[in-house]
Tab-separated table of C-alpha atoms and ligand atoms in Angstrom:
chain	number	residue	atom	x	y	z
F	1	MET	CA	29.251	-14.756	1.398
F	2	GLN	CA	29.017	-11.384	3.161
F	3	ASP	CA	27.009	-8.777	1.179
F	4	VAL	CA	29.148	-5.753	1.486
F	5	VAL	CA	27.047	-3.707	-0.868
F	6	GLY	CA	23.814	-4.413	1.034
F	7	SER	CA	25.591	-3.578	4.368
F	8	ALA	CA	26.995	-0.314	2.915
F	9	TRP	CA	23.478	0.698	1.879
F	10	GLU	CA	22.246	-0.188	5.362
F	11	THR	CA	24.852	2.000	6.966
F	12	SER	CA	24.187	4.944	4.612
F	13	LEU	CA	20.378	4.723	5.153
F	14	LYS	CA	20.396	4.087	8.905
F	15	GLY	CA	17.580	6.066	10.536
F	16	LYS	CA	16.555	7.634	7.287
F	17	GLY	CA	15.070	4.868	5.065
F	18	TYR	CA	14.799	5.749	1.336
F	19	GLY	CA	12.785	8.265	-0.531
F	20	TRP	CA	8.902	8.528	-0.408
F	21	ALA	CA	6.950	7.156	-3.196
F	22	GLY	CA	3.466	8.004	-1.727
F	23	ASP	CA	2.401	10.754	-4.099
F	24	VAL	CA	-0.182	9.883	-6.710
F	25	ARG	CA	0.720	12.748	-9.172
F	26	PHE	CA	4.388	11.815	-9.037
F	27	LEU	CA	3.606	7.990	-9.494
F	28	ARG	CA	1.366	8.788	-12.460
F	29	ARG	CA	4.106	10.803	-14.218
F	30	PHE	CA	6.748	8.134	-13.209
F	31	ARG	CA	4.619	5.336	-14.712
F	32	ALA	CA	4.323	7.210	-17.971
F	33	SER	CA	8.097	7.826	-18.104
F	34	PRO	CA	10.708	5.850	-20.109
F	35	TYR	CA	11.774	4.145	-16.988
F	36	ILE	CA	8.637	2.028	-16.852
F	37	GLN	CA	7.443	2.264	-20.577
F	38	LEU	CA	10.646	1.074	-22.108
F	39	ILE	CA	10.652	-2.050	-19.860
F	40	LEU	CA	6.800	-2.864	-20.437
F	41	ASN	CA	7.270	-2.357	-24.182
F	42	TYR	CA	10.137	-4.686	-24.376
F	43	ALA	CA	8.878	-7.225	-21.983
F	44	SER	CA	5.360	-7.836	-23.313
F	45	LEU	CA	4.466	-9.457	-19.952
F	46	PRO	CA	1.509	-11.785	-19.560
F	47	GLN	CA	-1.474	-10.256	-17.843
F	48	ASN	CA	-0.967	-10.470	-14.090
F	49	GLY	CA	2.822	-11.096	-14.616
F	50	LEU	CA	4.987	-11.843	-11.629
F	51	ILE	CA	7.714	-9.129	-11.161
F	52	LEU	CA	10.551	-8.992	-8.670
F	53	GLU	CA	12.094	-5.559	-7.981
F	54	ALA	CA	15.430	-6.560	-6.311
F	55	GLY	CA	16.715	-3.542	-4.341
F	56	CYS	CA	13.429	-1.514	-4.349
F	57	GLY	CA	14.404	1.628	-2.548
F	58	SER	CA	11.473	3.941	-2.556
F	59	GLY	CA	9.349	1.230	-4.304
F	60	LYS	CA	8.169	3.519	-7.088
F	61	PHE	CA	9.038	0.986	-9.788
F	62	SER	CA	7.057	-1.705	-7.826
F	63	LEU	CA	4.070	0.555	-7.266
F	64	ALA	CA	4.058	1.634	-11.036
F	65	PHE	CA	4.111	-1.934	-12.173
F	66	ALA	CA	1.473	-3.087	-9.708
F	67	SER	CA	-0.833	-0.371	-10.965
F	68	VAL	CA	-0.991	-1.804	-14.455
F	69	GLY	CA	-2.166	-5.127	-13.126
F	70	HIS	CA	1.101	-7.093	-12.300
F	71	ARG	CA	1.812	-8.996	-9.243
F	72	VAL	CA	5.069	-7.332	-7.815
F	73	VAL	CA	7.342	-8.345	-4.990
F	74	ALA	CA	9.586	-5.663	-3.553
F	75	LEU	CA	12.715	-6.919	-2.159
F	76	ASP	CA	15.433	-4.953	-0.317
F	77	PHE	CA	18.354	-5.678	1.941
F	78	VAL	CA	17.313	-3.098	4.395
F	79	ALA	CA	14.331	-3.696	6.556
F	80	GLU	CA	13.740	0.082	7.050
F	81	VAL	CA	13.507	0.582	3.344
F	82	LEU	CA	10.690	-2.045	3.277
F	83	LYS	CA	8.822	-0.285	6.007
F	84	GLY	CA	8.957	3.012	3.976
F	85	VAL	CA	7.455	1.216	0.917
F	86	ARG	CA	4.712	-0.299	3.182
F	87	ALA	CA	3.893	3.129	4.503
F	88	ALA	CA	3.802	4.684	1.102
F	89	GLU	CA	1.535	1.801	-0.028
F	90	GLN	CA	-0.826	2.443	2.904
F	91	ALA	CA	-0.891	6.257	2.290
F	92	LEU	CA	-1.907	5.482	-1.335
F	93	ALA	CA	-4.764	3.060	-0.381
F	94	GLY	CA	-7.894	3.915	-2.447
F	95	LYS	CA	-5.956	6.419	-4.517
F	96	TRP	CA	-3.544	4.304	-6.403
F	97	PRO	CA	-4.620	1.165	-8.280
F	98	GLY	CA	-2.990	-2.159	-7.480
F	99	GLN	CA	-1.243	-3.379	-4.226
F	100	LEU	CA	1.987	-4.979	-4.017
F	101	TRP	CA	2.000	-8.794	-3.896
F	102	GLY	CA	4.689	-9.268	-1.479
F	103	TYR	CA	7.642	-7.763	0.358
F	104	CYS	CA	10.863	-9.518	1.081
F	105	GLN	CA	14.017	-8.711	3.020
F	106	GLY	CA	16.944	-10.367	1.157
F	107	SER	CA	20.160	-10.053	-0.569
F	108	LEU	CA	20.737	-9.892	-4.363
F	109	GLN	CA	23.656	-12.156	-3.907
F	110	SER	CA	21.406	-14.926	-2.908
F	111	LEU	CA	17.805	-14.372	-3.764
F	112	PRO	CA	15.473	-16.446	-1.609
F	113	TYR	CA	13.523	-17.891	-4.545
F	114	ALA	CA	13.650	-21.095	-6.688
F	115	ASP	CA	14.841	-21.131	-10.119
F	116	SER	CA	12.723	-19.640	-12.968
F	117	VAL	CA	9.885	-18.004	-10.985
F	118	PHE	CA	9.501	-14.478	-12.228
F	119	ASP	CA	8.367	-13.171	-15.510
F	120	LEU	CA	10.477	-9.942	-14.925
F	121	VAL	CA	13.310	-9.133	-12.528
F	122	VAL	CA	14.230	-5.463	-12.460
F	123	ASN	CA	16.319	-3.037	-10.556
F	124	GLU	CA	17.661	0.621	-10.605
F	125	GLY	CA	20.515	1.938	-8.973
F	126	VAL	CA	21.906	-1.119	-7.413
F	127	ILE	CA	24.150	-3.278	-9.727
F	128	GLU	CA	26.781	-0.570	-10.251
F	129	HIS	CA	27.742	-0.639	-6.559
F	130	TRP	CA	29.635	-4.057	-6.930
F	131	LEU	CA	32.910	-2.728	-8.022
F	132	GLU	CA	34.404	-5.837	-9.402
F	133	GLU	CA	33.168	-7.244	-12.722
F	134	THR	CA	33.080	-10.829	-11.377
F	135	ALA	CA	30.827	-9.776	-8.531
F	136	ARG	CA	28.484	-7.948	-10.779
F	137	LEU	CA	28.307	-10.881	-13.099
F	138	GLU	CA	27.337	-13.171	-10.172
F	139	VAL	CA	24.565	-10.808	-9.063
F	140	ILE	CA	23.186	-10.549	-12.653
F	141	ALA	CA	23.428	-14.380	-12.902
F	142	GLU	CA	21.352	-14.570	-9.663
F	143	MET	CA	18.687	-12.200	-11.223
F	144	ILE	CA	18.661	-14.499	-14.315
F	145	ARG	CA	18.417	-17.655	-12.192
F	146	VAL	CA	15.040	-16.620	-10.685
F	147	THR	CA	13.622	-15.517	-13.995
F	148	ARG	CA	11.690	-17.905	-16.044
F	149	PRO	CA	12.747	-19.084	-19.568
F	150	SER	CA	11.795	-16.281	-22.061
F	151	GLY	CA	11.428	-13.984	-19.007
F	152	VAL	CA	13.149	-10.564	-18.932
F	153	VAL	CA	15.831	-9.024	-16.830
F	154	ALA	CA	16.048	-5.269	-16.674
F	155	ILE	CA	18.790	-3.264	-15.094
F	156	ILE	CA	19.032	0.542	-14.869
F	157	VAL	CA	22.296	2.355	-13.751
F	158	PRO	CA	23.501	5.805	-13.710
F	159	ASN	CA	25.285	6.901	-16.975
F	160	GLY	CA	28.852	6.755	-15.617
F	161	THR	CA	30.346	8.161	-18.775
F	162	HIS	CA	28.147	11.408	-19.036
F	163	PRO	CA	30.365	14.450	-19.686
F	164	LEU	CA	28.913	15.896	-16.396
F	165	ILE	CA	29.224	12.762	-14.191
F	166	ARG	CA	31.952	14.306	-11.934
F	167	PHE	CA	29.800	17.281	-11.210
F	168	TRP	CA	26.862	15.019	-10.387
F	169	GLU	CA	28.897	13.153	-8.021
F	170	GLU	CA	30.221	16.114	-6.211
F	171	ARG	CA	27.014	18.004	-6.060
F	172	LEU	CA	23.948	15.621	-6.018
F	173	VAL	CA	22.953	14.354	-2.658
F	174	GLY	CA	21.921	10.962	-4.072
F	175	PHE	CA	25.489	10.311	-5.423
F	176	ARG	CA	27.285	11.685	-2.275
F	177	THR	CA	25.464	9.481	0.127
F	178	ALA	CA	25.452	6.297	-1.950
F	179	PRO	CA	28.323	3.714	-1.722
F	180	PRO	CA	30.874	4.031	-4.547
F	181	MET	CA	29.919	2.912	-7.955
F	182	THR	CA	31.134	1.463	-11.275
F	183	HIS	CA	31.014	4.064	-14.078
F	184	TYR	CA	29.009	2.120	-16.678
F	185	SER	CA	28.846	3.039	-20.310
F	186	ALA	CA	26.042	1.522	-22.418
F	187	LYS	CA	28.563	-0.601	-24.143
F	188	GLN	CA	29.855	-2.182	-20.873
F	189	LEU	CA	26.231	-2.694	-19.633
F	190	GLU	CA	25.514	-4.551	-22.906
F	191	ALA	CA	28.658	-6.641	-22.734
F	192	GLU	CA	27.969	-7.672	-19.139
F	193	LEU	CA	24.439	-8.577	-19.866
F	194	SER	CA	25.346	-10.619	-22.992
F	195	ARG	CA	28.219	-12.282	-21.125
F	196	SER	CA	25.716	-13.276	-18.425
F	197	GLY	CA	23.882	-15.314	-21.091
F	198	LEU	CA	20.971	-12.926	-21.705
F	199	GLN	CA	19.690	-12.911	-25.314
F	200	GLU	CA	18.211	-10.052	-27.362
F	201	VAL	CA	20.018	-7.553	-25.198
F	202	TYR	CA	19.154	-3.939	-25.784
F	203	THR	CA	20.397	-0.770	-24.240
F	204	ASP	CA	18.983	2.715	-24.264
F	205	GLY	CA	19.591	6.059	-22.478
F	206	ILE	CA	16.931	7.746	-20.403
F	207	TYR	CA	16.394	11.529	-20.392
F	208	PRO	CA	19.345	12.853	-22.488
F	209	TRP	CA	18.145	16.467	-22.665
F	210	ARG	CA	17.366	16.979	-19.034
F	211	SER	CA	20.764	15.515	-17.923
F	212	TRP	CA	22.221	18.884	-18.731
F	213	PHE	CA	20.016	20.654	-16.235
F	214	ARG	CA	20.579	18.637	-12.845
F	215	VAL	CA	23.110	20.770	-11.126
F	216	PRO	CA	22.804	24.401	-9.796
F	217	PRO	CA	22.410	26.817	-11.247
F	218	TRP	CA	21.296	25.033	-14.372
F	219	ASP	CA	18.664	23.008	-12.349
F	220	ARG	CA	16.538	26.078	-12.679
F	221	LEU	CA	15.966	25.134	-16.279
F	222	TYR	CA	15.154	21.584	-15.535
F	223	LEU	CA	11.722	22.064	-17.129
F	224	VAL	CA	13.325	23.074	-20.346
F	225	GLY	CA	15.249	19.732	-20.423
F	226	ALA	CA	11.977	17.925	-19.714
F	227	ALA	CA	10.278	19.774	-22.655
F	228	LEU	CA	13.261	18.912	-25.009
F	229	ASP	CA	13.041	15.247	-23.988
F	230	ARG	CA	9.329	15.283	-25.008
F	231	LEU	CA	9.669	17.362	-28.083
F	232	ILE	CA	13.053	16.575	-29.670
F	233	PRO	CA	13.867	12.885	-29.777
F	234	LEU	CA	17.524	12.113	-30.234
F	235	PRO	CA	19.174	9.023	-32.014
F	236	ARG	CA	20.042	6.162	-29.666
F	237	VAL	CA	23.789	6.801	-29.806
F	238	LEU	CA	23.253	10.279	-28.399
F	239	ARG	CA	20.636	9.138	-26.021
F	240	GLU	CA	23.094	6.706	-24.589
F	241	GLN	CA	25.906	9.308	-24.454
F	242	TRP	CA	23.878	12.049	-22.683
F	243	ALA	CA	21.343	9.969	-20.649
F	244	ILE	CA	20.858	10.307	-16.887
F	245	ASN	CA	20.379	6.666	-16.643
F	246	LEU	CA	21.151	3.740	-18.815
F	247	LEU	CA	18.790	0.861	-19.380
F	248	GLY	CA	19.989	-2.673	-20.162
F	249	ILE	CA	17.454	-5.392	-20.869
F	250	GLY	CA	17.504	-8.880	-22.148
F	251	ARG	CA	15.773	-12.275	-22.248
F	252	LYS	CA	16.450	-15.535	-20.669
F	253	GLY	CA	16.972	-18.181	-23.264
Y	301	LIG	C1	19.527	3.557	-5.262
Y	301	LIG	S1	18.481	2.584	-4.243
Y	301	LIG	C2	17.214	2.012	-5.388
Y	301	LIG	C3	16.316	3.137	-5.760
Y	301	LIG	C4	14.945	2.597	-6.315
Y	301	LIG	N1	15.299	2.089	-7.626
Y	301	LIG	C5	13.969	3.701	-6.365
Y	301	LIG	O1	13.486	3.957	-7.529
Y	301	LIG	O2	13.642	4.298	-5.375
Y	301	LIG	C6	19.310	1.129	-3.998
Y	301	LIG	C7	18.574	0.174	-3.105
Y	301	LIG	O3	19.085	-1.173	-3.262
Y	301	LIG	C8	19.158	-1.785	-1.973
Y	301	LIG	N2	20.287	-2.787	-2.006
Y	301	LIG	C9	21.580	-2.468	-2.040
Y	301	LIG	N3	22.267	-3.580	-2.057
Y	301	LIG	C10	21.430	-4.569	-1.965
Y	301	LIG	C11	21.588	-5.984	-1.958
Y	301	LIG	N4	22.711	-6.588	-1.939
Y	301	LIG	N5	20.494	-6.787	-1.935
Y	301	LIG	C12	19.261	-6.278	-1.927
Y	301	LIG	N6	18.945	-4.903	-1.869
Y	301	LIG	C13	20.074	-4.078	-1.951
Y	301	LIG	C14	19.409	-0.549	-1.099
Y	301	LIG	O4	19.063	-0.973	0.284
Y	301	LIG	C15	18.589	0.608	-1.627
Y	301	LIG	O5	17.312	0.493	-1.088
């Protein structure tokens, strides 16, 4: 079946590739962020665990997981994107621990792996671009298929029900240039992961405070949001309402 989402991304990234992840200071901060730490805490991966990032973009998730000792395969539909990740990895040589274990050009609709291979299959900013629920469930099922029993599937999407989502979509370049998306709530993400057969499904919201400081002129106060995220934890229900991104995570039975 034609991969319309992969093709739409290919068109939108043509000649540009994805963002650059070759900056050690940025990667150190990113590795310490909830994006990585929530997943590692939940997953309790074996040493040297095998991870697939399916739709890797800049490769920052892959590089962060590799640096704590895991074997990571970075997969993307777009060849140019993978070239960018390779270049970032080369630029980081000798400065950043851990290399990627493999690269793969492929489609999330039909991952080029046998069943039950990976300890963790993860992506951020990808699943929401399939606009029909049946298509999303098929893609999630494909991620689960290549995950080993008791392994973990983690999906991160934009918070589609944030009170400011329309402003973000109008004013932030990342939203404006990406293909259209499903507006996920935490509840919907949890329901789709559970319906796909994952167990122990957990959702959370990432960066609830700084979500209020993304769009000009408020972005000048972004560091205030970052400080509030560090200093004033919110209950999960508020984290999920105000988050920039939603994490949904579960285990294969
Ligand atoms: C929003 S970006 C991911 C950003 C990434 N999480 C990061 O941290 O930089 C989405 C990525 O998914 C890839 N992608 C989109 N559809 C895909 C598909 N059907 N199969 C594999 N990769 C896909 C795109 O090429 C793009 O690189």
